[in-house]
mmCIF file of C-alpha atoms in Angstrom:
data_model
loop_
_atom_site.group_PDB
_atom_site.id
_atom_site.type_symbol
_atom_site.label_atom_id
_atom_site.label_comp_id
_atom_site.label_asym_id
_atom_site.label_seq_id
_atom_site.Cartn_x
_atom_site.Cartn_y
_atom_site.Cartn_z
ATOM 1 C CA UNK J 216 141.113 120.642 136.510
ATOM 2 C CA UNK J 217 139.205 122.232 139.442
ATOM 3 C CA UNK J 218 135.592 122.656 139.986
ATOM 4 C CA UNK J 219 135.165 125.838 142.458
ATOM 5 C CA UNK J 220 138.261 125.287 144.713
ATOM 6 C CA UNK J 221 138.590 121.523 144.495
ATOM 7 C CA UNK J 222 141.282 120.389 142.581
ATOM 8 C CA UNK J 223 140.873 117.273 140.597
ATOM 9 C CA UNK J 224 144.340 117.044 138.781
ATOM 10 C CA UNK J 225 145.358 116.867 135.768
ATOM 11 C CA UNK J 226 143.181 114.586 133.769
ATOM 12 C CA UNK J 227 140.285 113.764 135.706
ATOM 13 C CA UNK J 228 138.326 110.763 135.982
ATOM 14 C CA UNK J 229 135.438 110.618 137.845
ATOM 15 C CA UNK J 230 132.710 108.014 138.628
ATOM 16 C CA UNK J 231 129.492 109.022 137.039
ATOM 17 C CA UNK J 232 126.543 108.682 139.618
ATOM 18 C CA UNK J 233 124.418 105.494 138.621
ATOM 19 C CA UNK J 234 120.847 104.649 140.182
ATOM 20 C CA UNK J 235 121.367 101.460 142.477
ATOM 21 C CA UNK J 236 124.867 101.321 141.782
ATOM 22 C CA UNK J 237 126.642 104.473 142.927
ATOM 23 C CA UNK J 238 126.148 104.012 146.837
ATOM 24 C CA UNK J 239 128.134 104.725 149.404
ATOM 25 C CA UNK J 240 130.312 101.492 149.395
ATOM 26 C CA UNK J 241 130.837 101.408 145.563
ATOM 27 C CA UNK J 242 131.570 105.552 145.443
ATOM 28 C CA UNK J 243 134.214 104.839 148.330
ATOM 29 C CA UNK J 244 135.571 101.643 146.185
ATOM 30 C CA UNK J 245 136.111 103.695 143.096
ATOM 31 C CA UNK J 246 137.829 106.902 144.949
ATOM 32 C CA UNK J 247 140.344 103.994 146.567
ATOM 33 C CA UNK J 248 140.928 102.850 143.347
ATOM 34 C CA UNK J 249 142.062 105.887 141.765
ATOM 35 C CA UNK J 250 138.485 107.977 140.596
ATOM 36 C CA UNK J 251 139.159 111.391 141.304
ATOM 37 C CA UNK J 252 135.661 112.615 142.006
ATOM 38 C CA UNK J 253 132.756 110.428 143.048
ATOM 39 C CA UNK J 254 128.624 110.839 142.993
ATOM 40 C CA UNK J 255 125.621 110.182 144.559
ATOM 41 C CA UNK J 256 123.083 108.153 142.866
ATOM 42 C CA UNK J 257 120.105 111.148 141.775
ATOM 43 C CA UNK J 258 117.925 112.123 144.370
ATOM 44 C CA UNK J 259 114.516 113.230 143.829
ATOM 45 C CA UNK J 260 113.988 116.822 144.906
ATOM 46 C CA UNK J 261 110.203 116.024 145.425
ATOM 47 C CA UNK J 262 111.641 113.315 147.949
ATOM 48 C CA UNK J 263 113.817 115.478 149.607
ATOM 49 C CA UNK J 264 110.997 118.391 150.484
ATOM 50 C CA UNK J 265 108.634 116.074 151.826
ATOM 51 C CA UNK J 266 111.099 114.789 154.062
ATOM 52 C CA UNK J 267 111.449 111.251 152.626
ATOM 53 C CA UNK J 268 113.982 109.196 154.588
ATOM 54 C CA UNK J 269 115.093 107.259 151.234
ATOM 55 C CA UNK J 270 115.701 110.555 149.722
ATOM 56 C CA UNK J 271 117.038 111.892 152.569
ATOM 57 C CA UNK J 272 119.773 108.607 153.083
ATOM 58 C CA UNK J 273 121.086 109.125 149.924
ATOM 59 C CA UNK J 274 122.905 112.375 150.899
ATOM 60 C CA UNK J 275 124.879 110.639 153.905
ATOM 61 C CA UNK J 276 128.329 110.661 152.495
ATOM 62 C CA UNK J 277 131.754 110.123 154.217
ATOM 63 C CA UNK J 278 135.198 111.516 154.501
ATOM 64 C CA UNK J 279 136.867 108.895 152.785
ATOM 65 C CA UNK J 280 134.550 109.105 149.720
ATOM 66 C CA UNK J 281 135.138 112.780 149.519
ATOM 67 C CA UNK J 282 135.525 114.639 147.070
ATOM 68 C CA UNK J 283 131.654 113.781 146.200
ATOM 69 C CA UNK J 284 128.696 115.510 144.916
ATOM 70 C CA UNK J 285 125.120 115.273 145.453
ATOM 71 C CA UNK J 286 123.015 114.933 142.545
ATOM 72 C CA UNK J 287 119.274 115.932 142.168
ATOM 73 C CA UNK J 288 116.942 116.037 139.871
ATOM 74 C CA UNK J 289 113.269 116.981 139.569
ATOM 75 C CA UNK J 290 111.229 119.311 136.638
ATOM 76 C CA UNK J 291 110.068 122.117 139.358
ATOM 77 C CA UNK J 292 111.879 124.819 140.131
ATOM 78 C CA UNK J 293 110.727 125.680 143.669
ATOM 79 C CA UNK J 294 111.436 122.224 145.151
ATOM 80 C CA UNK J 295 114.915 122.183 142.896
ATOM 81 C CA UNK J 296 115.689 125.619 145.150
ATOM 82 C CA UNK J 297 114.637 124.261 148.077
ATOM 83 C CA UNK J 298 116.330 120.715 147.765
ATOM 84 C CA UNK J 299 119.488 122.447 146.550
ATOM 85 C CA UNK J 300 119.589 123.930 149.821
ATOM 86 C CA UNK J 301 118.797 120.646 151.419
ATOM 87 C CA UNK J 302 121.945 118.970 149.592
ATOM 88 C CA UNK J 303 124.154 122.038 150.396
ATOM 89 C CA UNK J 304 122.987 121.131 154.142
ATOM 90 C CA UNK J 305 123.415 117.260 153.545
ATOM 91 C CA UNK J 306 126.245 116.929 156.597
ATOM 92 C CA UNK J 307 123.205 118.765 159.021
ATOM 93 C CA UNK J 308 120.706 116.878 157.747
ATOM 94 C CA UNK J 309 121.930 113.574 156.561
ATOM 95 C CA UNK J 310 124.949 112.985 158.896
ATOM 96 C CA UNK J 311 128.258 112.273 157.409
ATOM 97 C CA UNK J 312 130.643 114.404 155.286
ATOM 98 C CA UNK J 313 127.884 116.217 153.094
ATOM 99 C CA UNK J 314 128.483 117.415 149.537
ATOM 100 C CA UNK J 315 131.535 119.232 147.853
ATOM 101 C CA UNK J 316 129.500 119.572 144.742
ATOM 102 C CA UNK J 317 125.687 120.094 143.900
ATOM 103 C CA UNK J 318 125.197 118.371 140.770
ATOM 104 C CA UNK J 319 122.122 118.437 138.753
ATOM 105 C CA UNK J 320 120.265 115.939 136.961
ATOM 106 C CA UNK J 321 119.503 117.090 132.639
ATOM 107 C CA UNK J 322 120.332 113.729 131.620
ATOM 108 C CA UNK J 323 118.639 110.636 132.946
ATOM 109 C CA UNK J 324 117.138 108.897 130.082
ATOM 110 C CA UNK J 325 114.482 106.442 131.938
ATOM 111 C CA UNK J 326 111.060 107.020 131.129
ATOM 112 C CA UNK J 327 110.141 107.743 134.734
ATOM 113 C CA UNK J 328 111.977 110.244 135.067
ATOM 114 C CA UNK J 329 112.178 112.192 131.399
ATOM 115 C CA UNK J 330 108.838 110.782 130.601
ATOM 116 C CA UNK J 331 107.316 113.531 133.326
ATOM 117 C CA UNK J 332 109.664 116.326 132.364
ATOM 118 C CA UNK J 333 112.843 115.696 135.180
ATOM 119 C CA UNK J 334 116.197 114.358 133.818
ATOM 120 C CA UNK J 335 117.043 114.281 130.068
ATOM 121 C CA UNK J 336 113.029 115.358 130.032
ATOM 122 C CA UNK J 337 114.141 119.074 130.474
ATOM 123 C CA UNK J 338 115.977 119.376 126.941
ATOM 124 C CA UNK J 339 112.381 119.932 125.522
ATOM 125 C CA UNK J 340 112.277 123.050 128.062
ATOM 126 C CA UNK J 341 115.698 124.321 127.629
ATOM 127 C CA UNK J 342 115.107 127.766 129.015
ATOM 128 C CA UNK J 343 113.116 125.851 132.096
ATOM 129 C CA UNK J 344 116.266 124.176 132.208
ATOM 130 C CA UNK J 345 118.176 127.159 132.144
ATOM 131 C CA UNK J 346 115.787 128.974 134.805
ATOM 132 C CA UNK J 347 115.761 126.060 137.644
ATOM 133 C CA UNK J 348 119.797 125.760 137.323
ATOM 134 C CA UNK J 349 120.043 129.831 137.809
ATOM 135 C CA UNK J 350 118.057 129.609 140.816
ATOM 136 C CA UNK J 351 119.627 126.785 142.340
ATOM 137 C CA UNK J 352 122.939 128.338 141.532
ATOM 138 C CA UNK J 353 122.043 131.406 143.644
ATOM 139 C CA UNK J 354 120.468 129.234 146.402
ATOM 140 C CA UNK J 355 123.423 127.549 147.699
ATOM 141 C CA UNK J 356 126.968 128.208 148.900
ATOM 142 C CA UNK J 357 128.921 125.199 147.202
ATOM 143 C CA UNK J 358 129.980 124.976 143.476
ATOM 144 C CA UNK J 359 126.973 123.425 141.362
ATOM 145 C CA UNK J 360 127.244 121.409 138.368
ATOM 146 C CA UNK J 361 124.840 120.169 135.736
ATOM 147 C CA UNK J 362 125.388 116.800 133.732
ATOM 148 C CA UNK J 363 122.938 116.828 130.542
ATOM 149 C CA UNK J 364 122.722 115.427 126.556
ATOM 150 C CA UNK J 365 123.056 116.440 123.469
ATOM 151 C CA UNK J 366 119.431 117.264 122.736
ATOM 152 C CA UNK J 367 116.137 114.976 123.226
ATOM 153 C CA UNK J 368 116.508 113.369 119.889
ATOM 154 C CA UNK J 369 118.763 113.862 116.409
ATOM 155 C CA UNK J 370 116.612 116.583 114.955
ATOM 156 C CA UNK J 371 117.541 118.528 118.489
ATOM 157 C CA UNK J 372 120.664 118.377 119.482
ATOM 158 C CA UNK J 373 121.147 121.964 121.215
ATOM 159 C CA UNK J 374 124.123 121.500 123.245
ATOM 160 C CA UNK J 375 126.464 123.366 122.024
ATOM 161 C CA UNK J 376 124.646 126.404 122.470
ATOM 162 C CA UNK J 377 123.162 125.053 125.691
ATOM 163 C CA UNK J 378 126.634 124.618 127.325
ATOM 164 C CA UNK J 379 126.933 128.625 126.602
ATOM 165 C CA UNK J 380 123.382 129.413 128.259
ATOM 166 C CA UNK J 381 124.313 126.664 131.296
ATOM 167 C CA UNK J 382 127.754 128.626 131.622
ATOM 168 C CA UNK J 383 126.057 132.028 132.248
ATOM 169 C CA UNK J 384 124.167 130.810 134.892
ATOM 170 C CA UNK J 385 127.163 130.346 137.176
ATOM 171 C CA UNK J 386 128.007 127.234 136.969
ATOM 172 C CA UNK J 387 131.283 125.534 138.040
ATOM 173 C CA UNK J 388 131.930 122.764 135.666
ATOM 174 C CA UNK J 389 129.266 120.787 132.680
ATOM 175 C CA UNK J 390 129.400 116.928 132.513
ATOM 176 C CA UNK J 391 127.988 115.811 128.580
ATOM 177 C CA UNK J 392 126.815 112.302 127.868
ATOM 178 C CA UNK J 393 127.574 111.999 124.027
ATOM 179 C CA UNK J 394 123.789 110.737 123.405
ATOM 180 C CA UNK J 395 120.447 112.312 122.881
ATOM 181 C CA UNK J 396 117.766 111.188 125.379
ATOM 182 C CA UNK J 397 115.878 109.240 122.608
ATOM 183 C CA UNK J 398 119.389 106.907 122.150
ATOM 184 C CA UNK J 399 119.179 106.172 125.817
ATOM 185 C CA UNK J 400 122.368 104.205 125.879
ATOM 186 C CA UNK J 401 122.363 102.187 122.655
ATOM 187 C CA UNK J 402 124.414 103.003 119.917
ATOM 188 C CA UNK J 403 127.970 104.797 120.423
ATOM 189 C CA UNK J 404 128.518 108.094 121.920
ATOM 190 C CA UNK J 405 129.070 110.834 119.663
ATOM 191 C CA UNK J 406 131.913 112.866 120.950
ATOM 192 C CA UNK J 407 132.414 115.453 118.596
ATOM 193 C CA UNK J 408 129.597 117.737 119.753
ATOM 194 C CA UNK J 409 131.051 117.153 123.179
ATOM 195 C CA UNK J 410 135.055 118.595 121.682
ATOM 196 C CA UNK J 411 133.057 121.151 119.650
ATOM 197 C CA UNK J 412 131.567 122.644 123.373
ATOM 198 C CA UNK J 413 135.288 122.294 124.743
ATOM 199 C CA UNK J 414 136.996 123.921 121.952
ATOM 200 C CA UNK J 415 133.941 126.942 121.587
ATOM 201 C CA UNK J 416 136.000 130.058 122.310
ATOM 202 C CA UNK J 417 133.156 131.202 125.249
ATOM 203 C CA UNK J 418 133.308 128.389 126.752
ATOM 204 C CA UNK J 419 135.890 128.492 130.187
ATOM 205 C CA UNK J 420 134.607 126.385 132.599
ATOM 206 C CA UNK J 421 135.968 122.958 132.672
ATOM 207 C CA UNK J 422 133.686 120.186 130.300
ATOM 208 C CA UNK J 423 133.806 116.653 131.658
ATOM 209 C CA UNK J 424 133.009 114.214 128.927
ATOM 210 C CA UNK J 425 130.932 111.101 129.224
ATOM 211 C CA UNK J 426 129.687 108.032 127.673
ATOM 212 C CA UNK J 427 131.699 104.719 126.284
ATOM 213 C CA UNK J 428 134.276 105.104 128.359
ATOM 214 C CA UNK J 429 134.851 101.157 128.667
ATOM 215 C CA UNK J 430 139.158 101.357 128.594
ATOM 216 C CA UNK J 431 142.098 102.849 129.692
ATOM 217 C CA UNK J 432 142.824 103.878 125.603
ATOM 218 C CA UNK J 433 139.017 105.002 125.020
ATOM 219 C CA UNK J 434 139.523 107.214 128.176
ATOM 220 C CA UNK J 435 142.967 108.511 126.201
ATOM 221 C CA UNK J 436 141.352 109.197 123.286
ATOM 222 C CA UNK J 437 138.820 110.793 124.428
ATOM 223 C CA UNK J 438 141.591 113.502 126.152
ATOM 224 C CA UNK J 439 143.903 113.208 122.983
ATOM 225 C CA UNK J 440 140.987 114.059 120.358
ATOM 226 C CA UNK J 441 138.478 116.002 121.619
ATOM 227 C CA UNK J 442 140.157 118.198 124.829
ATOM 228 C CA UNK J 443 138.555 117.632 127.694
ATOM 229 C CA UNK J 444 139.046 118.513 130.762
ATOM 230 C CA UNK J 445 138.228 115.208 132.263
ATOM 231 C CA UNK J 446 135.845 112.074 131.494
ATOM 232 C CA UNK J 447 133.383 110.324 133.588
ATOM 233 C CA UNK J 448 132.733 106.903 134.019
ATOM 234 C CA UNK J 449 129.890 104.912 133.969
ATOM 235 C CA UNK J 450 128.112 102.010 133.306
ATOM 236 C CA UNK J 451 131.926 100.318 132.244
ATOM 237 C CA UNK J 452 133.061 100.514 136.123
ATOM 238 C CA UNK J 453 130.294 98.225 137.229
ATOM 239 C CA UNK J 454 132.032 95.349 138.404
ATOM 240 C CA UNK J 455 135.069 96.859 136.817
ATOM 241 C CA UNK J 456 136.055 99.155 140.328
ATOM 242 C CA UNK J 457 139.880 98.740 138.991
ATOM 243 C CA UNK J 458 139.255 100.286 135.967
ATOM 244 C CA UNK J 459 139.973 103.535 137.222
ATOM 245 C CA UNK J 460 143.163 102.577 138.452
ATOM 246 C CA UNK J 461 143.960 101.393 135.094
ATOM 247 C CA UNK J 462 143.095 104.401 133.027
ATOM 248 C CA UNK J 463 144.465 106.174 135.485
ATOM 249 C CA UNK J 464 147.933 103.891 135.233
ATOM 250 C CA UNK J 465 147.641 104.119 131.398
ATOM 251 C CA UNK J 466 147.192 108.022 131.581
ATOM 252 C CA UNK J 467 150.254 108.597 133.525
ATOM 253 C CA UNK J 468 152.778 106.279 132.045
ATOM 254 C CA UNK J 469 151.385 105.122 128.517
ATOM 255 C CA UNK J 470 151.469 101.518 129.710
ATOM 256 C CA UNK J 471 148.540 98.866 129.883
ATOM 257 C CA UNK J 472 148.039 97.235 133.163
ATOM 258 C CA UNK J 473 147.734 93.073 132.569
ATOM 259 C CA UNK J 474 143.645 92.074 133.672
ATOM 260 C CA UNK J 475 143.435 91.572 136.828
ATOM 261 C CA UNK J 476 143.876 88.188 138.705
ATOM 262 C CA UNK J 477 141.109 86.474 139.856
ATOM 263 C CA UNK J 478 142.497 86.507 143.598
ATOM 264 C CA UNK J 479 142.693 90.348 143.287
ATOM 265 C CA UNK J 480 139.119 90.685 142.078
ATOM 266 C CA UNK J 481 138.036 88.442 145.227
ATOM 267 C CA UNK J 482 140.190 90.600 147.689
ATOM 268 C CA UNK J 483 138.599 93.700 145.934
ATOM 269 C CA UNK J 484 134.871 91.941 146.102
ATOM 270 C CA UNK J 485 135.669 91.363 149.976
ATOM 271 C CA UNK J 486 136.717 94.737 150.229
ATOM 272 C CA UNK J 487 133.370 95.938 148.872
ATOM 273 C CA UNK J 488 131.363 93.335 150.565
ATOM 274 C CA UNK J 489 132.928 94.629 153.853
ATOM 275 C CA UNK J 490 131.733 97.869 153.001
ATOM 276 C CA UNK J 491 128.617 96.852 152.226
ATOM 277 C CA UNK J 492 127.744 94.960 155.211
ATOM 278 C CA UNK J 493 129.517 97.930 157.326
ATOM 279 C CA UNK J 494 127.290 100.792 155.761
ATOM 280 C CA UNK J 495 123.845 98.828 155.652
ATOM 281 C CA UNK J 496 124.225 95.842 157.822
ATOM 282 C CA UNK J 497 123.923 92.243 156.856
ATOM 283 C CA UNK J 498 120.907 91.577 155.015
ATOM 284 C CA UNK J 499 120.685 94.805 152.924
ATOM 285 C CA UNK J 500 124.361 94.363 152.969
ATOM 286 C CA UNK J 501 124.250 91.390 151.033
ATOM 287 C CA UNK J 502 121.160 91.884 149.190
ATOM 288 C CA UNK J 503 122.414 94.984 147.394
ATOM 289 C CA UNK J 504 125.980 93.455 146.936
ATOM 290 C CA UNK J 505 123.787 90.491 144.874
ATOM 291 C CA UNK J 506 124.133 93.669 141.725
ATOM 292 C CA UNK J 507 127.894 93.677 141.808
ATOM 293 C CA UNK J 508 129.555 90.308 142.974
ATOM 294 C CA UNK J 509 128.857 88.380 140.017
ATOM 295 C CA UNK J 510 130.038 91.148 137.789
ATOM 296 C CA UNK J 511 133.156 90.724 139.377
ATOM 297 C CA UNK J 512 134.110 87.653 137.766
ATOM 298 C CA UNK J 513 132.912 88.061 133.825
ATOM 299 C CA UNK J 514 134.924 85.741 131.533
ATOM 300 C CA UNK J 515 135.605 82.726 134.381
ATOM 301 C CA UNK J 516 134.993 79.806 132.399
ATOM 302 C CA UNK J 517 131.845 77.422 134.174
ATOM 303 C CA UNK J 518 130.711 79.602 136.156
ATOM 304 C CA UNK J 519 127.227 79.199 135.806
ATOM 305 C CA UNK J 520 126.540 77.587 139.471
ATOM 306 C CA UNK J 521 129.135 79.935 141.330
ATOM 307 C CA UNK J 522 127.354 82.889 140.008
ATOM 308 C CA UNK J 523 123.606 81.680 140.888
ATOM 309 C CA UNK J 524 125.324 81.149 144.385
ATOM 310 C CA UNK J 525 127.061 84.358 144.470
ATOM 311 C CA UNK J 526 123.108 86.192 143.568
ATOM 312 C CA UNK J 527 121.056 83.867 146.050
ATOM 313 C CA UNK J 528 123.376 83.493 149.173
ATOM 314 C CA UNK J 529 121.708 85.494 152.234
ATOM 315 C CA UNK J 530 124.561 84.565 154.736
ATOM 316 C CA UNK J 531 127.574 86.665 155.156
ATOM 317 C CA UNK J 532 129.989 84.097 156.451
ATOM 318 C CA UNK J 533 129.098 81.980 153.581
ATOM 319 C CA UNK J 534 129.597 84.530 151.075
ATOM 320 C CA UNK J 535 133.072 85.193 152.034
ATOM 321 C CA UNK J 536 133.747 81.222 152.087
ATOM 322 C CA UNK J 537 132.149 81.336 148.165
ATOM 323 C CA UNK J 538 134.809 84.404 147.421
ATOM 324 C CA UNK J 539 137.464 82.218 148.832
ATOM 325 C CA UNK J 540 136.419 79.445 146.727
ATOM 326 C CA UNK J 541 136.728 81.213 143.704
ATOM 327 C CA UNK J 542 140.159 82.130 144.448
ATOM 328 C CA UNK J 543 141.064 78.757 144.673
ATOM 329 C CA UNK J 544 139.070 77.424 141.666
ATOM 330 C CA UNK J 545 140.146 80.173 139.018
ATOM 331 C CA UNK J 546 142.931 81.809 141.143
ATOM 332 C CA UNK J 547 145.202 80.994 137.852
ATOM 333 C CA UNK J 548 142.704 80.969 135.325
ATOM 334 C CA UNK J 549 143.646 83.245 132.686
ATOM 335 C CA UNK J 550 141.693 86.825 131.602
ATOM 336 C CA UNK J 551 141.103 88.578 128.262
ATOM 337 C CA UNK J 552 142.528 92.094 128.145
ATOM 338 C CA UNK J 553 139.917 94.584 126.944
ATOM 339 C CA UNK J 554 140.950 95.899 123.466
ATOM 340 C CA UNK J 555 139.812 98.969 121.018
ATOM 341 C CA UNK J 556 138.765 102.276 121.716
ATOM 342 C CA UNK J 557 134.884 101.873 122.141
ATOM 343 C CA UNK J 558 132.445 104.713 121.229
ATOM 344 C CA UNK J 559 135.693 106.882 119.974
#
């Protein structure tokens, strides 16, 4: 699969950009362990034009991360333009590697962002939608990319014609989460309007499906049954960075990796603390590693106290004896294998 000029392989799976999750040390975490494509998490176009250095931060990206996209998001189509340009600029303005991909925002479901017309808010306004992603399109150099719903809610699920409109615009590649914006994320992703876009005749730029993607033989099916040209993975990898590397594994030789050992999730959690503390230094470091550490370890039986130490510890040094703990505490403790093929 390529988007543009950037070739992903054959059967692509990428990391799908997640707000507070999807920062620089997680994004170059998932590429090491097999992702083929990473993302930012969104960045507010409104942020970017007035300059804001939060907005701003979020486009630093690095080689080693790379291939990565930027992703934005907003509801008006002048500051979409102009932060489009701002992301295509990212390595001038941000520092770092910059962006491979502009990617743009149709399907956040929060209320504070669809709630004022941005995100999965613009499938009320699908020719708005349609407009801003022209323009932006036509405002930058690199290949831009638009990740979007079925519809707002089940009376509305426009898609498949959608994908068409999206297509004609000039876009390189369309990412579909298999809700509408009123499921947010409960209930299972419904895939078959996602294979019915894929297998539409007009359609020829690559479709990357998303949503329930929780194991290497979901991410199979999801290839197997409804075409795809690769699948994106989200809210599964948190605290699950490996789980590329399994699908991955799975895809390519039809085998199931065994769960992971406990000592290889604490050399992986060191890894990304390391990261972490490299990237932001040590107290936003380990303040923003609090999200992901405990996650790390779901399933260790009486855990209960190692976890509230894992979320409350402020000192590096101590947080790396606490990972070294664990892997002499549960180093041999046993692990479930995840089973089924969720949302599929």
């Amino acid at each position: 699969m390529k988007i543009g000029d950037i070739n992903l392989g054959n059967r692509p799976v990428l990391l799908a950009p997640m707000e507070d999750v999807t920062d620089a040390s997680f994004r170059v975490l998932c590429r090491e362990q097999g992702a083929a494509m990473v993302y930012t998490e969104f960045v507010s176009s409104d942020g970017l034009i007035r300059d804001a250095a939060k907005a701003i931060a979020k486009m630093k990206t690095s080689e080693e991360e790379a291939p990565v996209g930027i992703q934005i998001y907003g509801n008006i189509p002048e500051a979409m333009v102009d932060a489009a340009r701002m992301a295509d600029r990212a390595a001038e303005i941000a520092g770092g590697h910059g962006a491979d991909v502009i990617d743009i925002n149709f399907g956040c479901p929060v209320s504070k962002i669809a709630g004022r017309g941005a995100g999965s808010g613009m499938m009320k306004e699908p020719d708005k939608m349609v407009a801003i992603t022209k323009a932006v399109v036509e405002a930058v150099s690199k290949p831009v990319t638009v990740k979007t719903r079925l519809g707002w809610d089940e009376s509305s699920k426009i898609i498949v014609e959608l994908a068409e409109r999206l297509q004609d615009t000039g876009i390189a590649a369309l990412t579909i989460h298999g809700r509408t914006r009123c499921q947010m994320y409960k209930g299972e992703a419904d895939w078959t309007l996602i294979g019915e876009v894929k297998n539409n005749p007009r359609m020829h730029i690559p479709i990357i499906g998303n949503g329930d993607i929780s194991t290497p033989v979901a991410a199979a099916a999801a290839f197997d049954r409804y075409g795809v040209d690769g699948i994106m993975v989200g809210r599964a990898s948190f605290g699950h960075p490996w789980l590329f590397h399994e699908i991955r594994h799975f895809l390519d030789t039809g085998e199931e990796l065994p769960p992971l050992p406990v000592t290889d999730r604490v050399a992986l959690a060191k890894r990304h603390l390391a990261l972490s503390l490299a990237l932001k230094g040590p107290k936003t470091g380990v303040y923003e590693m609090r999200r992901h550490l405990s996650c790390y370890f779901k399933g260790l039986p009486d855990f209960k106290d190692t976890r509230i130490r894992l979320v409350t510890e402020t000192d590096p040094d101590a947080l790396y004896s606490l990972l070294d703990h664990i892997a002499t505490r549960w180093g041999t403790t046993p692990l479930p294998t995840p089973t089924g093929v969720y949302g599929l």
